[in-house]
Coordinates of C-alpha atoms in Angstrom, one line a residue:
Chain E
M247 CA 2.6 4.1 -25.5
K248 CA 3.4 7.0 -23.3
L249 CA 5.7 7.0 -20.3
P250 CA 5.5 7.1 -17.3
I251 CA 2.9 4.3 -17.0
Y252 CA 0.5 4.8 -14.1
L253 CA -0.2 1.5 -12.2
D254 CA -1.4 2.6 -8.9
Y255 CA -5.1 2.7 -9.3
Q256 CA -5.9 1.7 -5.7
A257 CA -4.2 4.9 -4.6
T258 CA -6.2 7.2 -6.9
T259 CA -7.5 7.3 -10.4
P260 CA -7.3 9.8 -13.2
M261 CA -10.6 11.6 -13.8
D262 CA -12.6 10.3 -16.7
Q263 CA -13.0 13.1 -19.4
R264 CA -16.8 12.4 -19.3
V265 CA -16.7 13.2 -15.7
L266 CA -14.9 16.5 -16.0
E267 CA -17.4 17.6 -18.9
A268 CA -20.2 16.8 -16.5
M269 CA -18.7 18.9 -13.9
L270 CA -17.6 21.9 -15.7
P271 CA -21.0 23.8 -15.8
Y272 CA -21.1 23.7 -12.0
F273 CA -18.2 25.9 -11.3
T274 CA -19.2 29.0 -13.2
E275 CA -22.7 28.8 -14.4
T276 CA -24.7 26.8 -12.0
F277 CA -22.6 27.8 -9.0
G278 CA -25.4 28.2 -6.4
N279 CA -25.4 27.2 -2.8
A280 CA -27.7 24.1 -2.6
A281 CA -28.8 25.4 0.8
S282 CA -30.0 28.8 -0.5
R283 CA -33.7 28.5 -0.5
N284 CA -34.6 31.9 -1.8
H285 CA -33.5 32.0 -5.4
I286 CA -33.1 30.0 -8.6
F287 CA -29.5 29.6 -8.1
G288 CA -29.8 27.7 -5.0
W289 CA -32.8 25.7 -6.3
K290 CA -30.9 24.6 -9.3
A291 CA -28.0 23.4 -7.2
E292 CA -30.4 21.6 -4.9
E293 CA -32.1 19.8 -7.8
V294 CA -28.9 18.7 -9.3
V295 CA -27.6 17.4 -5.9
G296 CA -30.8 15.5 -5.5
E297 CA -30.4 13.7 -8.9
A298 CA -26.8 12.9 -8.1
R299 CA -27.8 11.7 -4.6
E300 CA -30.1 9.1 -6.2
Q301 CA -27.6 8.0 -8.8
I302 CA -24.9 7.4 -6.2
A303 CA -27.4 5.6 -3.9
S304 CA -28.3 3.3 -6.9
I305 CA -25.0 1.7 -7.1
I306 CA -25.5 0.1 -3.7
G307 CA -29.3 -0.4 -3.9
A308 CA -30.1 2.5 -1.5
S309 CA -32.3 5.5 -1.6
G310 CA -31.0 9.1 -2.1
K311 CA -32.3 10.0 1.3
E312 CA -29.7 7.6 2.8
I313 CA -26.6 9.5 1.4
V314 CA -24.6 11.8 3.5
F315 CA -22.0 13.7 1.5
T316 CA -18.5 14.0 3.1
S317 CA -15.0 15.1 1.9
G318 CA -14.1 11.4 1.1
A319 CA -13.9 8.0 2.6
T320 CA -11.5 9.0 5.5
E321 CA -14.3 11.3 6.7
S322 CA -17.0 8.8 6.0
D323 CA -15.2 6.2 8.2
N324 CA -14.7 8.7 10.9
L325 CA -18.3 9.8 10.8
A326 CA -19.7 6.2 10.7
I327 CA -17.5 5.0 13.6
Q328 CA -17.3 8.0 15.8
G329 CA -20.9 9.0 15.1
V330 CA -22.2 5.4 16.1
A331 CA -19.9 5.3 19.1
E332 CA -21.2 8.6 20.5
F333 CA -24.8 8.1 19.7
Y334 CA -25.0 4.6 21.0
K335 CA -22.7 4.8 23.9
S336 CA -25.6 4.2 26.4
K337 CA -26.3 0.9 24.6
G338 CA -22.6 -0.3 24.6
N339 CA -19.0 0.5 24.1
H340 CA -17.6 -2.3 22.0
I341 CA -16.7 -2.2 18.5
I342 CA -15.4 -5.0 16.3
T343 CA -13.0 -4.5 13.3
A344 CA -10.1 -6.3 11.6
S345 CA -6.4 -5.7 11.7
T346 CA -6.1 -5.0 8.0
E347 CA -8.6 -2.2 7.7
H348 CA -7.6 1.1 6.3
K349 CA -5.8 3.6 8.8
A350 CA -9.0 5.8 8.6
V351 CA -10.9 2.9 10.4
L352 CA -8.0 1.8 12.6
D353 CA -6.9 5.1 13.8
T354 CA -10.4 6.2 14.5
C355 CA -10.8 3.0 16.7
H356 CA -7.5 3.7 18.4
Y357 CA -8.7 7.1 19.2
L358 CA -11.9 5.8 20.6
E359 CA -10.0 3.1 22.6
Q360 CA -8.3 6.1 24.4
K361 CA -11.8 7.5 25.2
G362 CA -12.7 4.3 27.0
Y363 CA -14.1 2.2 24.2
Q364 CA -13.5 -1.5 24.0
I365 CA -12.1 -2.5 20.5
T366 CA -11.6 -6.0 19.1
F367 CA -9.2 -6.2 16.1
L368 CA -9.8 -9.5 14.4
D369 CA -7.0 -11.4 13.0
V370 CA -7.0 -12.5 9.3
D371 CA -5.9 -15.6 7.7
K372 CA -3.0 -15.9 5.2
Y373 CA -5.2 -14.5 2.4
G374 CA -6.3 -11.6 4.5
C375 CA -9.9 -12.9 5.2
V376 CA -11.7 -12.7 8.6
D377 CA -13.0 -15.8 10.1
L378 CA -16.7 -15.6 10.4
Q379 CA -16.9 -17.7 13.5
Q380 CA -14.3 -15.5 15.4
L381 CA -16.3 -12.5 14.3
E382 CA -19.6 -13.9 15.7
D383 CA -17.8 -15.0 18.9
A384 CA -16.4 -11.6 19.4
I385 CA -19.9 -10.0 19.6
T386 CA -21.1 -9.2 23.1
D387 CA -24.0 -7.6 24.5
K388 CA -21.9 -4.4 24.6
T389 CA -21.1 -4.5 20.9
I390 CA -22.5 -1.5 19.0
L391 CA -20.7 -1.8 15.7
V392 CA -18.7 -4.1 13.4
S393 CA -16.6 -2.3 10.7
I394 CA -15.2 -4.5 8.0
M395 CA -14.0 -3.4 4.6
A396 CA -15.5 -4.7 1.3
A397 CA -12.0 -5.0 -0.4
N398 CA -8.5 -4.4 0.8
N399 CA -6.6 -1.5 -0.7
E400 CA -3.2 -3.2 -0.4
I401 CA -3.8 -6.9 -1.1
G402 CA -7.2 -6.6 -2.9
T403 CA -8.7 -9.4 -0.8
I404 CA -12.7 -9.3 -0.9
H405 CA -14.5 -10.0 2.3
P406 CA -17.6 -12.1 2.7
I407 CA -19.7 -9.1 3.1
K408 CA -23.0 -10.8 2.7
E409 CA -22.2 -13.4 5.4
I410 CA -20.8 -10.8 7.8
G411 CA -24.1 -8.7 7.3
A412 CA -26.2 -11.9 8.0
I413 CA -24.3 -12.3 11.4
T414 CA -24.6 -8.7 12.5
R415 CA -28.2 -8.5 11.5
A416 CA -29.0 -11.6 13.5
K417 CA -27.1 -10.3 16.4
G418 CA -28.7 -6.9 16.2
V419 CA -25.3 -5.1 15.8
L420 CA -24.8 -2.3 13.2
F421 CA -22.5 -3.2 10.4
H422 CA -20.3 -0.4 8.7
C423 CA -18.4 -1.4 5.6
D424 CA -15.6 0.6 4.1
A425 CA -16.3 0.2 0.4
T426 CA -13.9 2.7 -0.9
Q427 CA -12.1 0.0 -3.0
G428 CA -15.2 -2.1 -3.8
I429 CA -17.6 0.4 -5.3
G430 CA -17.8 0.2 -9.0
K431 CA -15.7 -3.0 -9.0
M432 CA -17.9 -5.7 -7.4
P433 CA -21.6 -5.8 -6.9
I434 CA -22.8 -4.3 -3.6
D435 CA -26.4 -4.2 -2.4
V436 CA -26.9 -2.9 1.2
D437 CA -30.2 -4.7 1.6
E438 CA -29.2 -8.0 0.4
M439 CA -25.8 -7.7 2.4
N440 CA -27.5 -6.1 5.3
I441 CA -25.0 -3.1 5.5
D442 CA -26.2 -0.4 7.8
L443 CA -23.4 2.1 7.1
L444 CA -21.0 2.3 3.9
S445 CA -18.2 4.6 3.1
M446 CA -17.2 5.5 -0.6
T447 CA -15.3 8.1 -2.4
A448 CA -15.3 9.4 -5.9
H449 CA -11.5 9.5 -6.7
K450 CA -11.0 5.8 -6.7
I451 CA -13.6 5.4 -9.5
Y452 CA -12.5 8.1 -12.0
G453 CA -14.2 11.0 -10.1
P454 CA -12.9 14.0 -8.5
K455 CA -10.9 14.1 -5.2
G456 CA -12.4 15.7 -2.2
I457 CA -16.0 14.3 -2.4
G458 CA -17.2 11.2 -0.8
A459 CA -20.2 9.7 0.8
L460 CA -21.4 7.9 3.9
Y461 CA -24.6 5.7 3.4
A462 CA -26.5 5.5 6.6
R463 CA -29.5 3.2 6.6
R464 CA -33.0 4.9 7.3
K465 CA -35.3 1.9 7.9
K466 CA -34.9 -1.5 9.7
P467 CA -33.0 -0.5 11.4
R468 CA -32.7 3.3 11.2
V469 CA -29.1 4.3 11.9
R470 CA -28.6 7.4 14.2
L471 CA -25.3 9.2 14.1
S472 CA -23.7 12.0 16.2
P473 CA -22.1 14.5 13.9
I474 CA -18.4 15.1 14.0
I475 CA -18.7 18.4 12.1
H476 CA -21.1 21.0 13.5
G477 CA -22.6 24.0 11.6
G478 CA -25.5 24.8 9.4
G479 CA -27.3 21.5 9.8
H480 CA -26.8 20.2 6.3
E481 CA -27.2 16.6 5.4
R482 CA -30.0 16.1 8.0
G483 CA -27.6 17.5 10.6
M484 CA -25.1 14.6 10.2
R485 CA -22.6 16.6 8.2
S486 CA -22.7 20.4 8.2
G487 CA -20.9 22.3 5.5
T488 CA -21.8 23.8 2.0
L489 CA -22.2 21.0 -0.4
N490 CA -19.6 20.6 -3.1
V491 CA -22.0 20.7 -6.0
S492 CA -19.4 20.2 -8.8
G493 CA -17.8 17.4 -7.0
I494 CA -21.1 15.7 -6.3
V495 CA -22.0 15.9 -9.9
G496 CA -18.7 14.4 -10.8
F497 CA -19.2 11.7 -8.3
A498 CA -22.7 10.8 -9.7
K499 CA -21.3 10.8 -13.3
A500 CA -18.4 8.4 -12.2
V501 CA -20.9 6.1 -10.6
E502 CA -23.1 6.2 -13.8
I503 CA -20.1 5.2 -15.9
C504 CA -19.1 2.4 -13.6
Q505 CA -22.6 1.0 -13.5
A506 CA -22.8 0.9 -17.4
E507 CA -19.2 -0.6 -17.8
M508 CA -18.5 -2.6 -14.7
V509 CA -19.2 -6.0 -16.0
S510 CA -17.1 -5.7 -19.3
E511 CA -14.4 -3.8 -17.4
E512 CA -14.2 -6.4 -14.7
E513 CA -13.3 -9.0 -17.4
R514 CA -10.7 -6.8 -19.0
L515 CA -9.1 -6.1 -15.8
I516 CA -8.8 -9.7 -14.7
Y517 CA -7.4 -10.4 -18.2
L518 CA -4.7 -7.8 -17.8
R519 CA -3.9 -8.8 -14.2
D520 CA -3.5 -12.3 -15.0
R521 CA -1.4 -11.7 -18.0
L522 CA 1.0 -9.6 -15.9
H523 CA 1.0 -12.2 -13.0
K524 CA 1.7 -15.0 -15.6
S525 CA 4.6 -13.2 -17.2
L526 CA 6.3 -12.5 -14.0
T527 CA 5.9 -16.0 -12.6
D528 CA 6.9 -17.6 -15.9
K529 CA 10.3 -15.7 -16.1
L530 CA 11.2 -15.3 -12.5
D531 CA 11.4 -17.7 -9.5
Y532 CA 10.6 -17.0 -6.0
V533 CA 7.6 -14.7 -6.9
F534 CA 4.8 -14.9 -4.3
L535 CA 1.2 -13.6 -4.6
N536 CA -0.1 -11.7 -1.5
G537 CA -3.8 -11.7 -0.9
H538 CA -6.4 -14.2 -2.1
P539 CA -5.9 -16.0 -5.4
T540 CA -9.5 -15.5 -6.6
K541 CA -11.5 -13.5 -4.0
R542 CA -9.6 -10.3 -5.0
L543 CA -10.2 -7.0 -6.7
P544 CA -9.9 -7.5 -10.5
G545 CA -7.4 -4.6 -10.8
N546 CA -5.0 -5.6 -8.0
L547 CA -2.0 -7.5 -8.2
N548 CA 0.3 -7.7 -5.1
V549 CA 3.4 -9.8 -5.3
S550 CA 6.6 -10.2 -3.4
F551 CA 9.9 -10.7 -5.3
A552 CA 11.9 -12.5 -2.8
Y553 CA 15.6 -11.4 -2.1
V554 CA 14.9 -7.9 -3.8
E555 CA 14.1 -5.0 -1.7
G556 CA 11.1 -3.1 -2.9
E557 CA 12.4 0.5 -3.1
S558 CA 15.3 -0.5 -5.1
L559 CA 12.9 -2.3 -7.4
I560 CA 10.8 0.8 -7.7
M561 CA 13.9 2.8 -8.4
G562 CA 14.8 0.4 -11.3
I563 CA 11.3 0.8 -13.0
N564 CA 11.1 4.5 -12.4
E565 CA 8.9 5.1 -15.5
I566 CA 6.3 2.8 -13.9
A567 CA 4.3 4.1 -11.1
V568 CA 3.5 1.4 -8.5
S569 CA 3.6 1.1 -4.7
S570 CA 5.6 -1.1 -2.3
G571 CA 4.9 -2.5 1.1
S572 CA 8.6 -1.8 1.9
A573 CA 9.4 0.4 4.9
C574 CA 11.8 2.3 3.0
T575 CA 9.1 4.0 0.9
S576 CA 7.6 5.5 3.9
A577 CA 9.0 7.4 7.0
S578 CA 7.7 4.8 9.4
L579 CA 10.5 2.3 8.8
E580 CA 8.1 -0.5 9.5
P581 CA 7.0 -2.6 6.5
S582 CA 3.3 -3.0 5.6
Y583 CA 0.9 -3.9 8.7
V584 CA -1.5 -5.5 6.2
L585 CA 1.2 -8.0 4.9
R586 CA 2.3 -8.5 8.4
A587 CA -1.3 -9.4 9.5
L588 CA -1.3 -12.1 6.8
G589 CA 1.7 -13.7 8.3
V590 CA 4.0 -12.5 5.5
G591 CA 7.5 -12.4 6.9
D592 CA 9.1 -8.8 7.0
D593 CA 11.7 -9.9 4.5
L594 CA 9.0 -10.5 1.9
A595 CA 6.9 -7.5 2.9
H596 CA 10.1 -5.5 2.1
S597 CA 10.0 -7.2 -1.4
S598 CA 6.3 -6.6 -2.1
I599 CA 5.0 -4.5 -5.1
R600 CA 1.4 -3.5 -5.6
F601 CA 0.3 -3.2 -9.2
G602 CA -3.1 -1.3 -9.5
I603 CA -4.7 -1.8 -12.9
G604 CA -7.5 0.4 -14.2
R605 CA -9.7 1.7 -16.9
F606 CA -6.9 3.4 -18.9
T607 CA -4.5 0.4 -18.6
T608 CA -3.5 -1.1 -21.9
V609 CA -2.0 -4.5 -22.9
E610 CA 0.9 -2.8 -24.2
E611 CA 1.6 -1.1 -20.9
I612 CA 1.2 -4.4 -19.1
D613 CA 3.8 -6.2 -21.4
Y614 CA 6.2 -3.3 -21.1
T615 CA 5.8 -3.4 -17.2
A616 CA 6.3 -7.2 -17.1
E617 CA 9.5 -6.9 -19.3
K618 CA 10.8 -4.1 -17.2
M619 CA 10.1 -5.8 -13.9
I620 CA 11.7 -9.1 -15.1
S621 CA 15.0 -7.4 -16.2
T622 CA 15.2 -5.2 -13.0
V623 CA 14.5 -8.1 -10.8
S624 CA 17.2 -10.2 -12.5
R625 CA 19.6 -7.4 -12.3
L626 CA 19.0 -6.7 -8.7
R627 CA 19.2 -10.4 -7.7
E628 CA 22.5 -10.7 -9.4
M629 CA 23.7 -8.2 -6.7
S630 CA 21.7 -9.6 -3.9
P631 CA 23.6 -11.5 -1.3
L632 CA 20.5 -13.2 -0.2
Y633 CA 19.7 -14.7 -3.8
E634 CA 23.4 -15.8 -4.0
M635 CA 23.0 -17.6 -0.5
V636 CA 19.7 -19.3 -1.5
C637 CA 21.2 -20.3 -4.9
E638 CA 24.1 -21.9 -3.0
G639 CA 21.6 -23.8 -0.9
T640 CA 21.9 -21.8 2.3
D641 CA 18.7 -21.8 4.5
L642 CA 18.5 -18.1 5.2
S643 CA 16.5 -18.8 8.6
T644 CA 19.7 -20.5 9.8
V645 CA 22.0 -17.4 9.4
S646 CA 22.5 -15.3 12.5
W647 CA 21.7 -11.9 11.1
T648 CA 22.8 -8.7 12.8
S649 CA 19.6 -6.8 13.2
H650 CA 19.9 -3.1 13.3
Chain W
M857 CA 11.6 10.8 -2.6
A858 CA 14.3 12.2 -5.0
Y859 CA 17.7 10.6 -5.0
S860 CA 20.9 12.5 -5.4
D861 CA 22.7 12.2 -8.7
K862 CA 25.5 10.2 -7.1
V863 CA 23.0 7.5 -5.6
V864 CA 21.3 7.2 -8.9
D865 CA 24.7 6.8 -10.6
H866 CA 25.8 4.0 -8.2
Y867 CA 22.5 2.3 -8.5
N868 CA 22.5 2.3 -12.3
A869 CA 26.3 1.3 -12.5
P870 CA 27.3 -0.2 -9.2
R871 CA 31.0 -0.6 -8.8
N872 CA 32.6 -3.8 -7.8
V873 CA 29.4 -6.1 -7.6
G874 CA 30.2 -9.7 -7.1
S875 CA 31.9 -12.2 -4.8
F876 CA 35.4 -13.6 -4.7
G877 CA 35.9 -17.3 -5.2
K878 CA 35.6 -19.5 -2.1
E879 CA 39.2 -20.9 -2.9
E880 CA 40.7 -17.5 -3.0
E881 CA 43.1 -16.5 0.0
N882 CA 43.5 -13.4 1.9
I883 CA 39.7 -12.6 1.7
G884 CA 37.8 -10.8 4.4
T885 CA 34.1 -11.1 4.3
G886 CA 31.5 -8.9 6.2
L887 CA 27.9 -9.7 6.2
V888 CA 25.8 -7.2 8.1
G889 CA 22.1 -6.3 8.4
A890 CA 18.9 -8.5 8.3
P891 CA 16.4 -9.4 5.7
E892 CA 13.6 -8.5 7.9
C893 CA 15.1 -5.0 8.5
G894 CA 15.1 -4.6 4.5
D895 CA 18.9 -4.5 4.0
V896 CA 21.6 -6.9 4.0
M897 CA 25.2 -6.1 2.9
K898 CA 28.0 -8.5 1.9
L899 CA 31.2 -6.8 1.5
Q900 CA 34.5 -8.6 0.7
I901 CA 38.1 -7.4 0.7
K902 CA 41.2 -8.9 -0.8
V903 CA 44.4 -8.0 1.0
E904 CA 48.0 -8.3 0.1
N905 CA 50.8 -6.9 2.4
E906 CA 48.2 -5.2 4.6
Q907 CA 46.8 -3.3 1.5
I908 CA 43.4 -3.8 0.2
V909 CA 43.9 -4.7 -3.5
D910 CA 40.4 -5.4 -4.4
A911 CA 36.9 -5.2 -2.9
K912 CA 33.4 -6.6 -4.0
F913 CA 29.9 -6.2 -2.6
K914 CA 26.4 -7.6 -2.9
T915 CA 23.6 -5.8 -1.3
F916 CA 19.9 -6.4 -0.8
G917 CA 18.4 -3.1 0.1
C918 CA 17.2 0.3 -1.1
G919 CA 19.1 2.4 -3.6
S920 CA 20.8 4.3 -0.9
A921 CA 22.1 1.0 0.6
I922 CA 23.3 -0.1 -2.8
A923 CA 25.0 3.2 -3.4
S924 CA 26.7 3.2 0.1
S925 CA 28.2 -0.3 -0.3
S926 CA 29.2 0.4 -4.0
L927 CA 31.1 3.6 -2.8
A928 CA 32.6 1.7 0.0
T929 CA 34.2 -0.7 -2.3
E930 CA 35.5 2.1 -4.4
W931 CA 37.1 3.8 -1.4
L932 CA 38.5 0.6 0.0
K933 CA 40.6 -0.3 -3.0
G934 CA 44.2 0.8 -2.5
K935 CA 43.8 1.7 1.1
S936 CA 45.8 0.0 3.9
I937 CA 43.8 -1.7 6.5
D938 CA 44.4 1.2 9.0
E939 CA 43.3 3.7 6.3
A940 CA 40.2 1.6 5.7
L941 CA 39.3 1.8 9.4
T942 CA 39.1 5.6 9.2
I943 CA 36.2 5.7 6.9
K944 CA 33.2 7.0 8.6
N945 CA 29.5 6.7 7.9
T946 CA 29.4 10.5 7.7
D947 CA 31.9 10.6 4.9
I948 CA 29.4 8.4 2.9
V949 CA 26.5 10.6 3.9
E950 CA 28.3 13.6 2.7
E951 CA 29.5 12.1 -0.5
L952 CA 26.1 10.7 -1.5
S953 CA 24.1 13.6 -0.1
L954 CA 21.9 11.0 1.9
P955 CA 18.9 12.4 3.6
P956 CA 18.2 11.8 7.3
V957 CA 16.0 8.7 6.8
K958 CA 18.8 7.0 4.9
I959 CA 21.6 7.5 7.3
H960 CA 21.2 3.9 8.6
C961 CA 22.4 2.7 5.2
S962 CA 25.7 4.5 5.6
V963 CA 25.9 3.1 9.0
L964 CA 25.5 -0.3 7.7
A965 CA 28.2 0.2 5.1
E966 CA 30.6 1.3 7.8
D967 CA 29.7 -1.8 9.7
A968 CA 30.4 -3.8 6.6
I969 CA 33.8 -2.5 6.3
R970 CA 34.8 -3.1 9.9
S971 CA 33.2 -6.7 9.7
A972 CA 35.1 -7.5 6.6
I973 CA 38.4 -6.2 8.1
K974 CA 37.8 -8.1 11.4
N975 CA 37.0 -11.3 9.4
Y976 CA 40.2 -10.9 7.4
Q977 CA 42.3 -10.4 10.6
D978 CA 40.6 -13.3 12.3
R979 CA 41.3 -15.6 9.5
S980 CA 44.9 -14.5 8.9
K981 CA 45.5 -15.1 12.7
G982 CA 44.1 -18.5 12.3
T983 CA 46.3 -19.5 9.4
S984 CA 49.5 -18.2 11.1
E985 CA 49.1 -20.0 14.2

């Protein structure tokens, strides 16, 4: 086993060797511009992009014609939301999303709010799920778009996408789904789920960084978008810019591998995740799971180790790469807004760790991580005044703290 | 974020972790911070003839918070009450090379020192009256 251990697969993934090999010829040999219509270099690039488009579309049950290549999911989210908002502004100005969405969705919505759009940010329950009735009730005759993610990047909670799609279709409202974390990990079918727009990115599925896609439905209904990047009219005018051919080839290869291995991989990831969770809860008290106990990404385990602060915990396990919802790890000084939205107290949010398990994680790594976590949490609790008080029977909520 | 060597050293081998027994006399306890803010420090001093003869801490917080309170206990030992009151958060920042986002940890440590001393003084006034 090699150190450090990477357990942050929801942040990004290492590229699969098979993806790298598929990409290599497209840097130096088949390097043409897919928009060059006059020679073989361009034609070859266009051909390979066409094949890749079909491959990528197939993982969501779409057609290649419905794929718009972008630089990644952030751009896809921006294009979907801003593109719909601009194009359909004569129809309405209301957009519905959830408070636990990725910042690429939330900040785009806040931007539109300043431009005069009305945004509803739906609350979530303690597991991070939106309430379908609340969603339905929020739709008005001014609503043009509902944007809800497939699976949450922090807590792994999977939303009832099919049920949401049924509501938006019945109400005649477009449905955008940020499926950045869901692609390749859960079955997604845009027709069965009535998804009209869907964001994805390659680097979360063992592909390269810097390439993503937006699915935009072409039939029943045909989704129209105003572009946010203008230029040569590439991607049917929805996203100008020379196509990243090697990235697109890598993205397609990454999708192909996920399609072949998803079922067996899901089983393996759930085994590793549950093994880690069980080791931690067997040996430590006051460990709380964040997110849904079963409706969650196979490779996501988010837990709070009460009375221990997240950053100090990460410092103690510095050969294991994980992420924390603690404020101290970011410049914002505010703990995770996602955990907050679940009603997790700020104290427990500060104590949260996200373990992201993926394709190259081994049992040995999981066992080492569990052992290291247990010893570090125990050591830090030995020096935690909160743990001491709780062990003495003090109810921490009755203490008058000096907030600073 | 990279930690300074001194922060790492205090984190790995914190000085004076613990609590004084509840029956012990001449103890001053400072409890500052809040769980929802991500750091709480408990700092205790043991005083004999206006001299701090021992100090202990427990901290819930990031590595810099742990290091700041660990360093504070080191500095407190052997100081008189008056000398202890001259310890400034900026001294801690300098000693541990804390970056700007971690200055609040040093402020909290200074608060803990002052709070422990005040608690000692309040308690000794109480017993002498």
